[in-house]
Coordinates of C-alpha atoms in Angstrom, one line a residue:
M1 CA 136.2 -11.0 -81.5
E2 CA 138.5 -12.5 -84.1
R3 CA 138.6 -10.0 -87.0
T4 CA 139.5 -10.9 -90.8
L5 CA 140.1 -9.2 -94.4
L6 CA 137.7 -10.2 -97.2
A7 CA 140.0 -8.7 -99.4
P8 CA 142.2 -5.6 -99.6
G9 CA 141.3 -3.5 -97.4
Y10 CA 138.0 -4.8 -96.8
E11 CA 138.0 -5.9 -92.9
I12 CA 135.0 -8.5 -91.2
S13 CA 135.0 -10.2 -87.9
R14 CA 134.8 -13.5 -88.4
V15 CA 130.9 -14.7 -86.6
I16 CA 128.7 -12.8 -89.1
R17 CA 124.7 -12.2 -87.1
G18 CA 123.1 -13.8 -89.6
G19 CA 118.8 -11.5 -90.1
W20 CA 117.2 -14.4 -91.5
Q21 CA 116.2 -15.0 -87.1
L22 CA 114.7 -11.3 -87.6
A23 CA 112.4 -11.6 -90.2
G24 CA 109.9 -14.0 -88.2
G25 CA 109.6 -17.0 -89.3
H26 CA 110.8 -17.8 -86.1
G27 CA 108.5 -15.8 -83.9
A28 CA 107.7 -12.7 -83.1
V29 CA 109.9 -9.4 -83.8
D30 CA 110.3 -6.9 -81.5
R31 CA 111.6 -4.3 -83.3
H32 CA 113.0 -2.1 -80.8
A33 CA 114.8 -5.2 -78.9
A34 CA 115.9 -6.2 -82.1
V35 CA 117.7 -2.5 -82.4
D36 CA 119.3 -2.9 -79.2
D37 CA 120.0 -6.4 -80.0
L38 CA 122.2 -5.4 -82.3
M39 CA 123.3 -2.6 -81.2
A40 CA 124.3 -5.1 -78.4
T41 CA 126.2 -6.9 -80.9
A42 CA 128.3 -4.2 -82.4
E43 CA 129.7 -2.4 -79.5
A44 CA 130.2 -6.3 -78.0
G45 CA 133.0 -6.9 -81.7
I46 CA 130.5 -8.8 -84.0
T47 CA 130.4 -5.5 -86.7
T48 CA 129.3 -7.7 -89.6
F49 CA 125.9 -8.2 -90.3
D50 CA 124.2 -10.9 -92.7
C51 CA 120.9 -10.0 -94.7
A52 CA 118.5 -10.3 -98.2
D53 CA 115.7 -8.5 -99.7
I54 CA 114.1 -11.1 -99.3
Y55 CA 114.4 -11.0 -95.9
T56 CA 111.2 -9.7 -95.1
G57 CA 111.4 -6.2 -92.5
V58 CA 115.3 -7.5 -91.9
E59 CA 116.9 -4.2 -94.1
E60 CA 114.5 -1.8 -92.6
L61 CA 115.4 -2.9 -88.4
I62 CA 119.6 -2.6 -90.1
G63 CA 119.0 0.7 -91.4
A64 CA 117.7 2.2 -87.9
F65 CA 120.8 0.3 -86.4
R66 CA 122.8 1.2 -88.2
A67 CA 121.6 5.3 -87.6
A68 CA 121.0 4.5 -84.3
Y69 CA 124.3 2.9 -83.5
G70 CA 126.5 6.1 -85.6
A71 CA 124.1 9.2 -83.1
R72 CA 126.1 7.2 -80.5
H73 CA 128.9 6.5 -81.6
G74 CA 130.2 8.9 -84.5
A75 CA 130.4 7.9 -88.0
D76 CA 134.7 6.4 -88.2
A77 CA 132.7 3.9 -85.8
L78 CA 129.6 3.6 -88.0
A79 CA 132.1 2.6 -91.3
G80 CA 133.2 -0.4 -89.9
I81 CA 130.2 -1.2 -89.7
R82 CA 129.9 -4.1 -92.6
V83 CA 126.5 -4.7 -94.1
H84 CA 126.5 -7.7 -96.6
T85 CA 122.7 -8.2 -98.5
K86 CA 121.6 -10.1 -100.8
F87 CA 119.8 -10.0 -104.2
V88 CA 117.8 -13.4 -104.9
P89 CA 114.9 -12.4 -107.5
D90 CA 112.3 -14.5 -107.2
L91 CA 112.2 -17.7 -110.4
E92 CA 108.7 -16.4 -111.3
V93 CA 111.1 -13.5 -112.4
L94 CA 114.3 -14.8 -113.8
P95 CA 112.2 -14.8 -117.6
T96 CA 111.7 -10.5 -117.7
I97 CA 114.0 -9.4 -115.7
S98 CA 115.6 -6.6 -117.1
K99 CA 118.8 -4.5 -115.7
A100 CA 115.7 -1.7 -114.2
Y101 CA 114.6 -4.5 -112.0
V102 CA 117.8 -4.9 -110.9
E103 CA 118.3 -1.4 -109.7
K104 CA 115.7 -0.7 -108.6
V105 CA 116.2 -3.3 -106.0
I106 CA 119.4 -2.5 -105.5
D107 CA 118.0 1.1 -104.9
T108 CA 115.3 0.0 -103.1
S109 CA 117.6 -2.4 -100.4
L110 CA 120.1 1.6 -100.0
T111 CA 116.6 3.1 -99.2
R112 CA 116.3 0.6 -96.3
L113 CA 119.7 0.3 -95.1
R114 CA 120.2 3.8 -94.9
I115 CA 122.8 4.1 -97.0
E116 CA 124.6 5.7 -99.3
R117 CA 126.7 2.1 -101.4
L118 CA 126.0 -1.1 -100.3
D119 CA 128.6 -3.0 -98.9
L120 CA 128.7 -6.7 -100.3
V121 CA 125.5 -8.1 -102.0
Q122 CA 125.6 -11.2 -102.4
F123 CA 123.7 -12.8 -105.6
H124 CA 122.0 -15.9 -105.9
W125 CA 119.4 -17.4 -108.9
W126 CA 117.0 -19.5 -108.9
D127 CA 117.4 -21.9 -112.6
Y128 CA 120.4 -23.2 -114.5
A129 CA 118.5 -24.2 -116.9
Q130 CA 117.0 -20.6 -117.6
P131 CA 118.8 -18.3 -118.9
G132 CA 120.2 -14.6 -117.6
F133 CA 122.7 -15.3 -114.8
L134 CA 125.7 -13.8 -115.9
E135 CA 123.6 -10.2 -118.3
T136 CA 122.6 -9.8 -114.0
A137 CA 125.8 -10.0 -113.0
G138 CA 126.9 -8.2 -115.4
W139 CA 124.1 -5.2 -114.5
L140 CA 125.3 -5.8 -110.9
D141 CA 128.9 -4.8 -111.5
E142 CA 127.7 -2.1 -113.5
L143 CA 126.0 -0.5 -110.4
R144 CA 128.7 -1.7 -109.1
R145 CA 131.0 1.4 -111.0
A146 CA 128.5 3.5 -111.0
G147 CA 129.0 4.0 -107.4
K148 CA 126.0 2.1 -105.8
I149 CA 127.8 -1.2 -104.8
E150 CA 130.9 -2.0 -103.5
R151 CA 131.4 -5.3 -103.6
I152 CA 130.0 -8.0 -105.2
S153 CA 130.1 -12.3 -104.6
G154 CA 127.2 -15.2 -104.7
T155 CA 125.5 -16.1 -102.5
N156 CA 125.0 -21.3 -103.1
F157 CA 125.9 -20.6 -106.3
D158 CA 127.9 -23.6 -108.2
A159 CA 131.4 -23.4 -108.6
A160 CA 131.0 -23.6 -113.2
H161 CA 129.1 -20.3 -112.1
I162 CA 131.2 -18.5 -110.6
E163 CA 134.1 -18.9 -112.5
A164 CA 131.4 -18.0 -115.2
I165 CA 130.9 -15.3 -113.4
A166 CA 135.0 -14.1 -112.6
S167 CA 136.0 -15.4 -116.6
A168 CA 133.6 -12.6 -117.8
G169 CA 135.2 -9.8 -116.1
I170 CA 133.1 -9.6 -113.2
P171 CA 135.6 -9.7 -109.3
V172 CA 133.6 -11.6 -107.3
T173 CA 134.7 -11.3 -103.8
S174 CA 132.7 -13.9 -101.7
V175 CA 130.5 -16.7 -102.0
Q176 CA 128.1 -17.2 -99.2
V177 CA 127.3 -21.3 -98.8
Q178 CA 126.0 -23.5 -96.2
Y179 CA 129.3 -25.6 -95.0
S180 CA 129.0 -27.1 -91.5
L181 CA 129.7 -30.6 -89.9
L182 CA 127.1 -32.3 -91.6
D183 CA 127.4 -31.1 -95.1
D184 CA 130.6 -30.7 -97.5
R185 CA 130.1 -29.8 -100.1
P186 CA 132.2 -26.7 -100.3
A187 CA 135.4 -28.6 -100.0
R188 CA 135.2 -30.1 -103.2
R189 CA 134.9 -28.0 -107.0
M190 CA 134.3 -24.9 -104.5
S191 CA 136.9 -24.8 -102.4
E192 CA 139.8 -24.7 -104.9
A193 CA 137.9 -22.2 -107.0
A194 CA 138.2 -20.0 -104.0
A195 CA 141.7 -21.3 -104.1
R196 CA 142.4 -20.3 -107.9
L197 CA 139.7 -17.3 -108.0
G198 CA 141.0 -16.1 -104.3
F199 CA 137.8 -15.0 -102.9
K200 CA 136.7 -16.6 -100.0
L201 CA 133.8 -18.0 -98.3
L202 CA 131.1 -17.0 -95.5
C203 CA 128.4 -20.2 -94.5
Y204 CA 125.6 -20.7 -93.0
G205 CA 123.8 -23.5 -91.5
T206 CA 127.3 -24.3 -89.2
V207 CA 124.7 -25.7 -86.6
A208 CA 122.3 -26.4 -88.5
G209 CA 119.6 -25.1 -87.3
G210 CA 120.1 -25.6 -83.4
F211 CA 120.7 -29.4 -84.6
L212 CA 124.2 -29.8 -83.7
S213 CA 124.0 -28.8 -80.2
D214 CA 123.6 -29.9 -75.9
R215 CA 120.1 -29.5 -77.0
W216 CA 120.1 -33.0 -79.5
L217 CA 122.2 -34.5 -77.7
G218 CA 121.4 -38.1 -76.0
Q219 CA 117.8 -36.9 -78.0
S220 CA 115.6 -40.0 -80.0
E221 CA 114.8 -38.9 -83.7
P222 CA 112.4 -37.1 -84.0
A223 CA 109.3 -36.9 -85.2
D224 CA 107.5 -34.5 -88.9
P225 CA 106.1 -32.4 -88.4
L226 CA 109.2 -30.1 -86.4
E227 CA 109.4 -26.7 -85.5
N228 CA 110.2 -24.5 -88.4
R229 CA 111.5 -25.3 -92.0
S230 CA 114.7 -24.7 -91.6
L231 CA 115.0 -27.8 -88.6
T232 CA 113.2 -29.6 -91.2
K233 CA 115.5 -28.7 -94.0
Y234 CA 119.1 -29.9 -92.0
K235 CA 117.1 -33.5 -90.7
L236 CA 117.0 -33.9 -94.7
I237 CA 120.8 -33.3 -94.0
I238 CA 121.2 -34.9 -90.9
D239 CA 119.2 -38.2 -92.3
D240 CA 121.7 -37.5 -95.7
A241 CA 125.1 -37.1 -94.3
G242 CA 124.3 -40.6 -91.9
G243 CA 121.5 -40.5 -90.1
W244 CA 120.4 -40.0 -86.6
A245 CA 122.5 -42.7 -84.6
W246 CA 125.3 -41.4 -86.5
F247 CA 124.2 -37.7 -85.4
Q248 CA 123.7 -38.4 -82.2
S249 CA 127.8 -39.9 -82.4
L250 CA 128.6 -36.6 -83.5
L251 CA 127.2 -34.9 -81.0
A252 CA 129.2 -36.7 -78.6
A253 CA 132.1 -36.2 -80.0
L254 CA 131.9 -32.8 -79.6
R255 CA 130.6 -32.1 -76.4
K256 CA 134.3 -33.8 -75.7
V257 CA 136.0 -31.4 -77.3
A258 CA 133.8 -29.0 -76.7
D259 CA 134.4 -30.3 -72.5
R260 CA 138.6 -29.4 -72.6
H261 CA 136.8 -26.5 -73.8
D262 CA 135.0 -25.3 -70.9
S263 CA 132.9 -24.9 -74.2
D264 CA 129.5 -26.1 -76.0
I265 CA 128.5 -28.1 -79.4
A266 CA 127.6 -25.4 -81.1
T267 CA 130.8 -23.3 -80.1
V268 CA 132.9 -26.1 -81.1
A269 CA 131.2 -26.7 -84.5
S270 CA 131.0 -23.0 -85.6
R271 CA 135.2 -23.4 -84.6
A272 CA 135.4 -25.7 -86.2
V273 CA 133.8 -24.1 -90.1
L274 CA 136.2 -21.1 -88.9
G275 CA 139.0 -23.6 -89.3
F276 CA 138.1 -24.9 -93.3
D277 CA 140.5 -23.7 -96.5
H278 CA 139.4 -20.2 -97.5
V279 CA 136.5 -20.3 -94.6
A280 CA 136.5 -16.3 -93.8
G281 CA 133.4 -16.2 -91.4
V282 CA 130.3 -17.5 -90.5
I283 CA 126.7 -16.8 -90.4
V284 CA 125.2 -17.3 -86.8
G285 CA 121.2 -17.3 -87.1
A286 CA 119.9 -15.3 -83.6
R287 CA 116.6 -13.3 -83.0
N288 CA 118.4 -11.8 -79.6
R289 CA 121.1 -11.5 -78.2
A290 CA 120.5 -14.5 -75.2
H291 CA 123.1 -16.1 -77.5
L292 CA 125.4 -13.8 -78.4
D293 CA 128.0 -14.8 -75.2
A294 CA 128.5 -18.3 -77.7
N295 CA 128.9 -16.4 -80.6
L296 CA 131.4 -14.1 -78.7
A297 CA 133.2 -17.0 -78.2
V298 CA 133.4 -19.3 -81.0
G299 CA 136.1 -16.1 -81.9
A300 CA 137.9 -16.2 -78.6
L301 CA 138.0 -21.2 -79.4
R302 CA 141.7 -22.6 -81.0
L303 CA 141.0 -25.5 -81.6
D304 CA 143.9 -28.2 -81.7
E305 CA 144.6 -31.6 -83.1
A306 CA 144.0 -33.2 -79.9
D307 CA 140.6 -31.7 -80.4
R308 CA 141.2 -32.4 -84.6
E309 CA 141.5 -36.7 -83.4
I310 CA 138.3 -36.7 -81.7
L311 CA 136.4 -35.6 -84.4
A312 CA 138.1 -37.7 -87.9
P313 CA 136.9 -41.2 -86.4
V314 CA 133.3 -39.6 -86.4
L315 CA 133.7 -37.3 -89.8
A316 CA 135.9 -40.8 -91.1
L317 CA 132.2 -42.4 -91.4
R318 CA 130.0 -39.4 -92.8
R319 CA 128.8 -39.6 -96.1
S320 CA 129.6 -37.4 -98.5
L321 CA 125.9 -35.3 -99.9
D322 CA 125.4 -35.9 -103.7
G323 CA 126.7 -32.7 -105.8
E324 CA 128.1 -30.0 -105.8
V325 CA 126.9 -27.1 -103.2
Y326 CA 123.4 -26.4 -103.2
E327 CA 122.7 -29.1 -106.4
L328 CA 120.6 -31.2 -104.5
E329 CA 118.0 -28.2 -103.3
R330 CA 118.1 -26.5 -107.1
D331 CA 116.0 -29.6 -107.3
R332 CA 112.5 -28.1 -106.8
A333 CA 111.3 -32.2 -107.2
G334 CA 113.6 -34.0 -104.7
R335 CA 113.6 -34.1 -100.2
H336 CA 114.9 -31.1 -100.3
G337 CA 114.1 -28.4 -103.2
A338 CA 110.4 -29.8 -101.7
I339 CA 110.6 -27.6 -98.7
M340 CA 112.7 -24.2 -100.3
K341 CA 110.3 -21.4 -101.3
Y342 CA 111.4 -19.3 -104.4
N343 CA 109.5 -16.3 -104.4
L344 CA 109.5 -15.3 -101.0
N345 CA 109.0 -11.5 -102.7
A346 CA 105.9 -12.1 -104.4
E347 CA 104.8 -13.2 -100.5
P348 CA 103.0 -10.0 -98.1
A349 CA 105.4 -8.1 -95.8

């Protein structure tokens, strides 16, 4: 598995195991099997894991996995496991958020993950019209200096607000963004900010919830309702980027590239994102180890100029999505924002 330094002294695997699908929204989760799958993932070389305070039950699962991994391989090996969680205060909490609230959530993540210090906390703020994001980032930095957090990052912030956090003297290690062959919004201001401020990008949505895969090549356009909220979300991205006919031409081009490497469309799509400027890692979601070999292949594949020439004519016809990173999703009255859930901590487990 390819590895990189996200920051000095902080190494990650470039393929990151995502935890969203273990929250139960994609089907029932067998907790014992999930821990075994996480063990297999780490032992195969994917040693960085992504989760969140709002992913119901996932921090506890990763905590159980960490305990099992440490028992099997020892403390030195466990030190190489990186867990990236998130701090995502609910929309309804923003008007009254306090330092005590922030510390309580961080303490809960520490307990769930069975860890003394959180490796990396990715902060999200739902509504820029609601003041307080900068003060909240400052409270997270106080917890960092107190030893409860090693590194602070952002998730789904736009460049201007990340710049404001950095200008306040709060060190930003990375920003998690939606980035794919369908959605190039981070290539604008966020990429420039990353170059100037020295942070890296961690990318989700690289296979668009499974749309960028061989499963959808040659298929008719699906009708609503789709199988889950993730597919609904990424179908809107496809519509905006060029529509179903254009999307099929992209899949056909990806299939040509995959044939050159004895690979598959999803692997090529994720590897392409790893080649984008300032990208340190891609986050791949999985309910189990069925796709482990394919996920490992993302780290091994190398695309060349001939591959890029195959993709270039189709990508030249892609329509750029409106706005900055996550701007469409923040519009709660818009097509993209209307399907989002803004108060996940308030939902019952």
